[in-house]
Short mmCIF file of C-alpha atoms in Angstrom, two decimals:
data_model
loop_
_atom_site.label_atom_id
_atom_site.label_comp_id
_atom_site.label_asym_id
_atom_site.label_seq_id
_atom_site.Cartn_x
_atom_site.Cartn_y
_atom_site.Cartn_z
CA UNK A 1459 -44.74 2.93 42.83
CA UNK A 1460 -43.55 2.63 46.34
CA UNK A 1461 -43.36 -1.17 46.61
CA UNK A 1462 -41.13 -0.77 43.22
CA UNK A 1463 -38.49 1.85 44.85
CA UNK A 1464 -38.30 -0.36 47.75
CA UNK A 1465 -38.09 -3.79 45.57
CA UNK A 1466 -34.85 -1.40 43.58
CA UNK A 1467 -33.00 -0.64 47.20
CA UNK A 1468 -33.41 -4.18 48.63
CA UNK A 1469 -31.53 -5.34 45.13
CA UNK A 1470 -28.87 -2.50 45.40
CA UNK A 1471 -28.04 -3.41 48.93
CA UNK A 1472 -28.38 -6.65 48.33
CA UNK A 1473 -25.32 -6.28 46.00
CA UNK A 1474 -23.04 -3.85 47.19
CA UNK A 1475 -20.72 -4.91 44.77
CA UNK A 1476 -22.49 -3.24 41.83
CA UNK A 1477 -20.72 -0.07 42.61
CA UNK A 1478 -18.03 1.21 40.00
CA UNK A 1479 -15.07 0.25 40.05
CA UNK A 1480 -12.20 1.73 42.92
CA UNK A 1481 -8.57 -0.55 41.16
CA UNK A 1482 -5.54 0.50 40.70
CA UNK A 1483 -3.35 -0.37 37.68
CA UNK A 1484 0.45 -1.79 38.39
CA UNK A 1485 0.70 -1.25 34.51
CA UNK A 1486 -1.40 -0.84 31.48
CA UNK A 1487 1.49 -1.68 28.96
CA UNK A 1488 3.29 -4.41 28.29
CA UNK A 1489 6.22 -4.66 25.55
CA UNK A 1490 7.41 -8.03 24.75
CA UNK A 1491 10.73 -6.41 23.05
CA UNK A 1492 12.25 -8.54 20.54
CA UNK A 1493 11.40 -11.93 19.59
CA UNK A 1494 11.84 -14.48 17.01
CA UNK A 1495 9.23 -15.66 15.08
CA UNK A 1496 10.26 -19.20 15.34
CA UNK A 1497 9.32 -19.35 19.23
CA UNK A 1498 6.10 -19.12 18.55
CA UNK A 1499 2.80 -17.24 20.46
CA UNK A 1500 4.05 -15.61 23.43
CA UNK A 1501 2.86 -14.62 26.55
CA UNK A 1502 2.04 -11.56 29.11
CA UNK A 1503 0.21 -10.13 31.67
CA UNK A 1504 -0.73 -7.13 33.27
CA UNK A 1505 -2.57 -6.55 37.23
CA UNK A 1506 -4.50 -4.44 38.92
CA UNK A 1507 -5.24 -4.54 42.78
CA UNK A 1508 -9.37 -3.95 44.03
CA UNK A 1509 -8.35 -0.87 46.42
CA UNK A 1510 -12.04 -0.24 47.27
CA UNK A 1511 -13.92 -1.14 49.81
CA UNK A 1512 -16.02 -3.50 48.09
CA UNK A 1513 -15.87 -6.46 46.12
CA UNK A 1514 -15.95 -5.90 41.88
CA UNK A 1515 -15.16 -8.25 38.75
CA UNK A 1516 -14.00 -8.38 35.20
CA UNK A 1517 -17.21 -7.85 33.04
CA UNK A 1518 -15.07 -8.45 29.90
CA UNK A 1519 -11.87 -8.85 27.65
CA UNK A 1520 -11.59 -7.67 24.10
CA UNK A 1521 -8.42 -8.15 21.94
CA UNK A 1522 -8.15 -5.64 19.03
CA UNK A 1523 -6.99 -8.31 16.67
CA UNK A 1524 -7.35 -12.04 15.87
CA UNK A 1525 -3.42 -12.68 16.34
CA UNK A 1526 -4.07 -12.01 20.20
CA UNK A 1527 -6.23 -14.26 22.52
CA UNK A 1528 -6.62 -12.96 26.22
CA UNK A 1529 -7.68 -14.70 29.67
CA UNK A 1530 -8.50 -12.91 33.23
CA UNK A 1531 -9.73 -13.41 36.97
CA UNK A 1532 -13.28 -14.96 36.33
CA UNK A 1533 -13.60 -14.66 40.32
CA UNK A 1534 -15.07 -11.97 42.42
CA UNK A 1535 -12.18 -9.61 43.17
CA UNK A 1536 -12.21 -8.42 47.18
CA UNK A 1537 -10.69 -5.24 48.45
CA UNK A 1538 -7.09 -5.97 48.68
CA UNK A 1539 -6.62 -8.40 46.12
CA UNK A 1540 -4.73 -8.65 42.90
CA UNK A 1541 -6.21 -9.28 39.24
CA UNK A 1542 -4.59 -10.35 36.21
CA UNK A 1543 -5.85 -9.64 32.82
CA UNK A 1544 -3.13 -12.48 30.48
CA UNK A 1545 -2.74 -12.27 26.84
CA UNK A 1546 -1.03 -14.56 23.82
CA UNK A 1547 0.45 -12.59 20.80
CA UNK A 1548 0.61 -14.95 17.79
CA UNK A 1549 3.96 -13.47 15.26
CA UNK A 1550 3.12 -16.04 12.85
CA UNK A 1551 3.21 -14.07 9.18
CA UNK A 1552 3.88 -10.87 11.57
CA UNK A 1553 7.28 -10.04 11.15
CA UNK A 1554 8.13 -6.51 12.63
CA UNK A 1555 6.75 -3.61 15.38
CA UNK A 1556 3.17 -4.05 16.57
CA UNK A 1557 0.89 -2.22 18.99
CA UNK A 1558 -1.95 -3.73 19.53
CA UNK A 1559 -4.47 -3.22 22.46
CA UNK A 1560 -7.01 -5.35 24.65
CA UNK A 1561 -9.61 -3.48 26.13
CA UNK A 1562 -10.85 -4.30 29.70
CA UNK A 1563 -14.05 -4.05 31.16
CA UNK A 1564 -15.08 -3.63 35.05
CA UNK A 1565 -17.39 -3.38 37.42
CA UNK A 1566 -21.21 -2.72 36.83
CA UNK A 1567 -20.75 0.29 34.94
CA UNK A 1568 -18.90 -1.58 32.30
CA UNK A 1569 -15.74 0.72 33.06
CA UNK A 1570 -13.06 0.57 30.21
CA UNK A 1571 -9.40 0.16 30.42
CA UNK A 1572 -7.08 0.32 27.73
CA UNK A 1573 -3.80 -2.33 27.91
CA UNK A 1574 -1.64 -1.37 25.25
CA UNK A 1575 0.83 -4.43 24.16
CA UNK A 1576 4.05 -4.25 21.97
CA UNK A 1577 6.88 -5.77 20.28
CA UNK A 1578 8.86 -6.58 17.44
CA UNK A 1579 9.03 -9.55 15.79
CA UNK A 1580 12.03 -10.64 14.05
CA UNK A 1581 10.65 -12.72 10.75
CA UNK A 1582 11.36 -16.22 10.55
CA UNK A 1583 13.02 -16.89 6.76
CA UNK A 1584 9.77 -17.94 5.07
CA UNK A 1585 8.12 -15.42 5.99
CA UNK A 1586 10.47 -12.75 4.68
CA UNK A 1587 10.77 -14.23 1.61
CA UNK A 1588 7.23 -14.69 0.73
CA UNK A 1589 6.84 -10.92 2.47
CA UNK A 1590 9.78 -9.06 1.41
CA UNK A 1591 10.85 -11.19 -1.34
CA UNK A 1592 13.50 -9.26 -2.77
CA UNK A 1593 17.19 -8.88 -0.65
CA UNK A 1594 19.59 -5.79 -0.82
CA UNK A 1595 22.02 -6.63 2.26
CA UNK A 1596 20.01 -5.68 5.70
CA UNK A 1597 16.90 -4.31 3.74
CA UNK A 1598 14.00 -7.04 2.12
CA UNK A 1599 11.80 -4.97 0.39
CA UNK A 1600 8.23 -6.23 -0.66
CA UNK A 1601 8.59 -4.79 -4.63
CA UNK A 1602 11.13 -3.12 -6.77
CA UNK A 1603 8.65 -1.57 -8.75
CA UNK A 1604 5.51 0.80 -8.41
CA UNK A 1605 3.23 1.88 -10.59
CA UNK A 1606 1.34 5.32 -10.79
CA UNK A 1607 -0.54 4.99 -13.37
CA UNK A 1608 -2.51 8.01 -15.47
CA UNK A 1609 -1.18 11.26 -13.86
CA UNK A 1610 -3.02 14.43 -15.14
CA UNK A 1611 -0.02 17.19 -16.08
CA UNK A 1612 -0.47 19.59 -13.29
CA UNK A 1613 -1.55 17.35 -10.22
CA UNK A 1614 0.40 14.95 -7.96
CA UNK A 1615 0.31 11.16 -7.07
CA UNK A 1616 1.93 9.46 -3.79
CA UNK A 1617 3.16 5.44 -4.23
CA UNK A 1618 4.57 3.66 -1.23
CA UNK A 1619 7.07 0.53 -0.83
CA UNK A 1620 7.99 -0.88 2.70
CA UNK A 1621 11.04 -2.71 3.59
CA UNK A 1622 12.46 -4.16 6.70
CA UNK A 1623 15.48 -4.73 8.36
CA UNK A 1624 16.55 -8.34 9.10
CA UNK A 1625 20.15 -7.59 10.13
CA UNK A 1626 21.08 -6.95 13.80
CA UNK A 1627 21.90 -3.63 13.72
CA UNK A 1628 20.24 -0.48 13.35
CA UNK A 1629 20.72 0.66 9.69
CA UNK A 1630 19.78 4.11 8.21
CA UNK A 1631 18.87 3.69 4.11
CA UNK A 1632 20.48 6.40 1.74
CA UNK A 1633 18.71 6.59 -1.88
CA UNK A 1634 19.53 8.49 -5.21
CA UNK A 1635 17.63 9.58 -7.37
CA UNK A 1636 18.07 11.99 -11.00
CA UNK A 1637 14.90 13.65 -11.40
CA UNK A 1638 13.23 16.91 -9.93
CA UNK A 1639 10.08 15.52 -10.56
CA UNK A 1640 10.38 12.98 -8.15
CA UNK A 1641 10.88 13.22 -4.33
CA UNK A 1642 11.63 10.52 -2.12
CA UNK A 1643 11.76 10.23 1.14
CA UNK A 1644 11.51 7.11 4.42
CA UNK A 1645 10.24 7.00 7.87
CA UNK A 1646 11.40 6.25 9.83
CA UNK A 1647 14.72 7.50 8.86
CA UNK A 1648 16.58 4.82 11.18
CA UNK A 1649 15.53 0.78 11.06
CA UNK A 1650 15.92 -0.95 14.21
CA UNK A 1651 16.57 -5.14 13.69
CA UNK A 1652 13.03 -6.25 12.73
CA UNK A 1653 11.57 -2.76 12.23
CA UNK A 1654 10.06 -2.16 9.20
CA UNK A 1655 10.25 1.29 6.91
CA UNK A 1656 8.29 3.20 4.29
CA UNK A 1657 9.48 4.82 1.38
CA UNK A 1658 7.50 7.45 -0.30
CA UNK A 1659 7.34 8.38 -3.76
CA UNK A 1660 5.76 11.69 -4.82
CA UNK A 1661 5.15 12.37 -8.00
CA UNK A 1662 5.16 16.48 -8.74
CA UNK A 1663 3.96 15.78 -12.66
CA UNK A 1664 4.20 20.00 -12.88
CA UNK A 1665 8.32 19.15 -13.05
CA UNK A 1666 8.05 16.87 -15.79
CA UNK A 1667 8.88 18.09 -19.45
CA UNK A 1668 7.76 14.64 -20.73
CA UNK A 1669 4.06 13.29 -21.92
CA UNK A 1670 3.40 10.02 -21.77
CA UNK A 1671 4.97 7.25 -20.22
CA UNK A 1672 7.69 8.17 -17.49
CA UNK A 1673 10.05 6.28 -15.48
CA UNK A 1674 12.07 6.83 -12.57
CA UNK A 1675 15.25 4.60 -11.47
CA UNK A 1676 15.98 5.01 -7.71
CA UNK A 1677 18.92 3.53 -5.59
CA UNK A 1678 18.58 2.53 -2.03
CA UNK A 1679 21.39 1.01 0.22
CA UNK A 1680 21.36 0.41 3.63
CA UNK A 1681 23.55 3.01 4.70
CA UNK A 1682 26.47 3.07 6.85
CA UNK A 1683 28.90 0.68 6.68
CA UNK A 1684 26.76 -1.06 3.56
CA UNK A 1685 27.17 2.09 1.31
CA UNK A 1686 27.94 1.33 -1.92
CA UNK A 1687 27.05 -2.55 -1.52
CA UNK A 1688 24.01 -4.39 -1.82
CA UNK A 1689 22.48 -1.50 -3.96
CA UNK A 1690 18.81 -2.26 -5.03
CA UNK A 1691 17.00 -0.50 -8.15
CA UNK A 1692 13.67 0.77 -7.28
CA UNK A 1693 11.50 1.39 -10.69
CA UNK A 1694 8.73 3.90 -10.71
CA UNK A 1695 6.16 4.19 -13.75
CA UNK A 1696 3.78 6.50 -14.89
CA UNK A 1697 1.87 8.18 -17.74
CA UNK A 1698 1.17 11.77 -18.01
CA UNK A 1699 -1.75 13.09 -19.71
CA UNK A 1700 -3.14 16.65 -20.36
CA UNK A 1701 -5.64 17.89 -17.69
CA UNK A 1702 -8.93 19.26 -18.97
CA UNK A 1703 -10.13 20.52 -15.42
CA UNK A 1704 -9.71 23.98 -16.10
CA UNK A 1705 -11.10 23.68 -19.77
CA UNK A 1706 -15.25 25.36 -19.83
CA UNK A 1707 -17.66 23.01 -21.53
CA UNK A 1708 -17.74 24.85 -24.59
CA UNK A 1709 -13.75 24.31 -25.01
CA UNK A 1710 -14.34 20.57 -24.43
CA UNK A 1711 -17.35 20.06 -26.82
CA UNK A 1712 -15.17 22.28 -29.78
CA UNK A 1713 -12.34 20.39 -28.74
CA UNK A 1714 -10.49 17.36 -31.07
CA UNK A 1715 -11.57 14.09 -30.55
CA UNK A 1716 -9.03 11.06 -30.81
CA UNK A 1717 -9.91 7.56 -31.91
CA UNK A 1718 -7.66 4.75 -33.34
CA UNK A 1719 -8.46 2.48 -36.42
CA UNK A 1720 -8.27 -0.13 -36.14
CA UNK A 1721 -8.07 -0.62 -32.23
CA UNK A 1722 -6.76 -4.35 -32.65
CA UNK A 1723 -4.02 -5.50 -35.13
CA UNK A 1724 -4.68 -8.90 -35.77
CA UNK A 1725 -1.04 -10.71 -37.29
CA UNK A 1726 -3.29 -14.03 -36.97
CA UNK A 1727 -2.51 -17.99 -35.81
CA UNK A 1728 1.05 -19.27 -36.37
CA UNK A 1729 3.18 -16.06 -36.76
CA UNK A 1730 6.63 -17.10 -36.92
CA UNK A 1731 9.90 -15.09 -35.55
CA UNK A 1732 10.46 -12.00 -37.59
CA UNK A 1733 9.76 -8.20 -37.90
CA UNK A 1734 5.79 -7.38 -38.53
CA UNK A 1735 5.07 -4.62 -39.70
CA UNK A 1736 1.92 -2.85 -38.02
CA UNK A 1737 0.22 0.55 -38.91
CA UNK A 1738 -2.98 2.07 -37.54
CA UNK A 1739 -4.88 5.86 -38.47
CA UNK A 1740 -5.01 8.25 -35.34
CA UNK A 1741 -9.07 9.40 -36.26
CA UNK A 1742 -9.70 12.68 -35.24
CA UNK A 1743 -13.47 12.99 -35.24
CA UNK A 1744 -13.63 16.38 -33.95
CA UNK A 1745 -13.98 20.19 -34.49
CA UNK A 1746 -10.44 21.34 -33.56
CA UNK A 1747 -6.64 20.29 -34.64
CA UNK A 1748 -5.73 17.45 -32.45
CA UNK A 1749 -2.12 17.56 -31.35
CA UNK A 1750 -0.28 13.91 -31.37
CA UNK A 1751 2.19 14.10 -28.13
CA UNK A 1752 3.72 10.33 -28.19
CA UNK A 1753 3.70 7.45 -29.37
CA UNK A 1754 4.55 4.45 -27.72
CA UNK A 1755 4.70 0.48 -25.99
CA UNK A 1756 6.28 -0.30 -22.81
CA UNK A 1757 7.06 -3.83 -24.87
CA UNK A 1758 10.69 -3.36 -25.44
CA UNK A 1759 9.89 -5.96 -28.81
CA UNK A 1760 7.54 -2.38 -30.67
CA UNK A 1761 9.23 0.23 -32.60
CA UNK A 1762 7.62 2.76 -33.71
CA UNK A 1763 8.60 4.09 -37.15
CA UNK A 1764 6.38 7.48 -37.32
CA UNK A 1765 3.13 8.89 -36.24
CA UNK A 1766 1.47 12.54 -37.39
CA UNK A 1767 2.75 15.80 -35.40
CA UNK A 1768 -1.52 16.83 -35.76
CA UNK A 1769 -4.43 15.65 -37.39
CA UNK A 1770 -6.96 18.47 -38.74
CA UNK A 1771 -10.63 18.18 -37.50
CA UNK A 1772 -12.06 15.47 -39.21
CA UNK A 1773 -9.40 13.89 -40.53
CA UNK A 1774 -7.22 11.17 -40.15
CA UNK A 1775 -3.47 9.93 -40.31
CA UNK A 1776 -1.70 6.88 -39.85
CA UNK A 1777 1.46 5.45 -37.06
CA UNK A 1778 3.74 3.37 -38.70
CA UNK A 1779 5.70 0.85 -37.20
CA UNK A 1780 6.95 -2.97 -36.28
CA UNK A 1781 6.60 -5.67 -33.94
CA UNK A 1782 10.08 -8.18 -33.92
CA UNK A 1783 8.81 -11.49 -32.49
CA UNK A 1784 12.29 -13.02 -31.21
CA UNK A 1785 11.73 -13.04 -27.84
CA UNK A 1786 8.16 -12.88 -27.35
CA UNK A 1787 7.00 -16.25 -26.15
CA UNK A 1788 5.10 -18.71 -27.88
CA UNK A 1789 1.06 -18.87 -27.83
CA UNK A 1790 -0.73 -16.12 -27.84
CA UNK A 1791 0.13 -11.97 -27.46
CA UNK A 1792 -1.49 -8.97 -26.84
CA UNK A 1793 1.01 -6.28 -26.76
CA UNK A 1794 -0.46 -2.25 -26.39
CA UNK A 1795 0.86 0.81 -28.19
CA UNK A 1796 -0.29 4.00 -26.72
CA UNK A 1797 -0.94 6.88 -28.24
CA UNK A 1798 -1.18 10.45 -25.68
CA UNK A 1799 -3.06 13.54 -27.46
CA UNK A 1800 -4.73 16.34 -26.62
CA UNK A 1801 -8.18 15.49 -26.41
CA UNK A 1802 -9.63 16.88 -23.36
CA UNK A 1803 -11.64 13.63 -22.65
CA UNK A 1804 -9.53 10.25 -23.93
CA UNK A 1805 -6.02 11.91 -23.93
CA UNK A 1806 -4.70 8.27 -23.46
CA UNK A 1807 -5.76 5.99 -26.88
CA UNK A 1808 -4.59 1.92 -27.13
CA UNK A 1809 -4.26 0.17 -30.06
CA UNK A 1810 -3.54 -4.01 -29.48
CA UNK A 1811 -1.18 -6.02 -31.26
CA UNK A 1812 -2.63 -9.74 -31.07
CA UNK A 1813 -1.85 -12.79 -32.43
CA UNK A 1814 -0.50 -16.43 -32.20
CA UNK A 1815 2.72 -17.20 -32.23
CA UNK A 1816 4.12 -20.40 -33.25
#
């Protein structure tokens, strides 16, 4: 035992530089403001100076992300001298803010030291358009259109679009939109050039009379200056169903059950242009009257002609109505009609329409 404590100080004296770390920071952030980018990686550094009395080293350098690469002093660092920890942030396919970070380790104790780095990029045209494809003056956006689908009446659903700002002033969107049910809202509220923005879409289904499919037109601008130019359409979709939550397990098993007959209409090879007619029975297999809500196809080409108000327990009635083929494309279709009841556990049905056109 004694010949190891004495073999464990001849090895810490031996070293006195495996001592932690006494360095002081000139900075621990760097922020590349704005850049294009075209001008490819770019570089920074930050430094630190060894202000203890012994020598220490960098143990190691960790980027947070692949789209930064880092180098540092591989040397011993004496007392007095200066360190640099460099680092290369790649924009390519990055347009916009980041905030990324490169963690730095000292000294025998593995001491840690957080550099934060940040920027914005400002997107090279490529890169926007395979990004934010569509253009409404200063704002790209990256879709027009969200989906929420199957909302349950009662609860609430969130949907989220970003867009960014590729002209060269700051811009502050302005939106409209006609229904209660929906709220929308950004953040930030302001857009910086090359800063990119969220736009939130909640969904309060409580608000909404309607069953079934819903849609919501909203109109965004850039604001300012741009208002009442380069106005973009933002469509948001949804289908509310009843909620069974609340409903005990007795309720459910007494409850109507829906089922559609046939579940694909089959119009066959070679249909030519014209109005097909289409009907299906709405199969209520169980104990209690099932309520028929809507009817319906988000294929602009279906009509529906009628469909039963309720079907008694047991029974069965049919939805009447047509498929016109003139501007559905050639080869071959599948086009849904739904059908939105109240049965607790399938209050969405589909029925297909298939077939071949010429």
């Amino acid at each position: 035992m004694r010949k190891s404590i004495v073999a464990f100080l001849v090895f810490v004296f031996s070293f006195p530089f495996l001592l932690p770390a006494d360095v002081k920071w000139l900075s621990t952030e760097y922020n590349y403001g704005a850049f294009k980018e075209a001008e490819g990686p770019r570089k920074g550094s930050v430094r630190f100076v060894n202000t203890g009395s012994k020598p220490t080293f960098i143990r190691n350098v960790r980027p947070s992300c692949g789209c930064t690469g880092a180098e540092y002093t591989e040397d011993m660092i004496q007392p007095g001298d200066t360190a640099t920890v460099s680092f290369i942030y790649d924009p390519s396919g990055r347009p916009g803010p980041f905030d990324k970070t490169v963690k730095v380790y000292l000294g025998a104790d593995n001491e840690l030291q957080v550099v934060r780095i940040t920027g914005t990029v400002i997107g090279a045209p490529e890169t926007l358009e395979k990004s934010y494809p569509y253009e409404g003056g200063a704002l790209r956006y990256e879709t027009l259109s969200q989906t929420m689908g199957e909302v349950k009446k009662g609860s609430a659903r969130h949907v989220f679009i970003n867009v960014y700002n590729q002209g060269t002033d700051t811009v502050r969107p302005e939106w409209t939109s006609r229904s209660s049910a929906l709220q929308v809202d950004m953040t930030p509220h302001s857009l910086a050039p090359g800063e990119i923005g969220t736009f939130g879409f909640y969904l309060n289904s409580t608000k909404e009379p309607e069953a079934g499919p819903v849609e919501y037109l909203v109109k965004v601008s850039p604001g300012g200056d741009f208002k009442g130019r380069d106005v973009r359409e933002i469509r948001i979709t949804a289908a509310i169903v009843p909620d069974s939550r609340s409903m005990s397990a007795e309720e459910i098993e007494n409850g109507p059950r829906a089922y559609l007959v046939p579940e694909f209409i089959d119009f066959g090879e070679d249909v030519s242009e014209g109005e097909l007619p289409f009907e299906f029975d709405v199969l209520n297999d169980g104990k209690s009257e099932l309520e028929v809500r809507r009817v319906y196809s988000h294929n602009e080409n279906v009509r529906i002609t009628s469909f039963p108000k309720k079907v008694g327990g047991e029974g069965k009635d049919k939805v009447k109505g047509s498929l016109s083929l003139t501007s559905v494309p050639s080869g071959p279709f599948r086009i849904a009609v739904e059908v939105i009841t109240n049965d607790p556990l399938h209050p969405l049905r589909t029925a297909n329409l298939v077939g071949i056109k010429k």
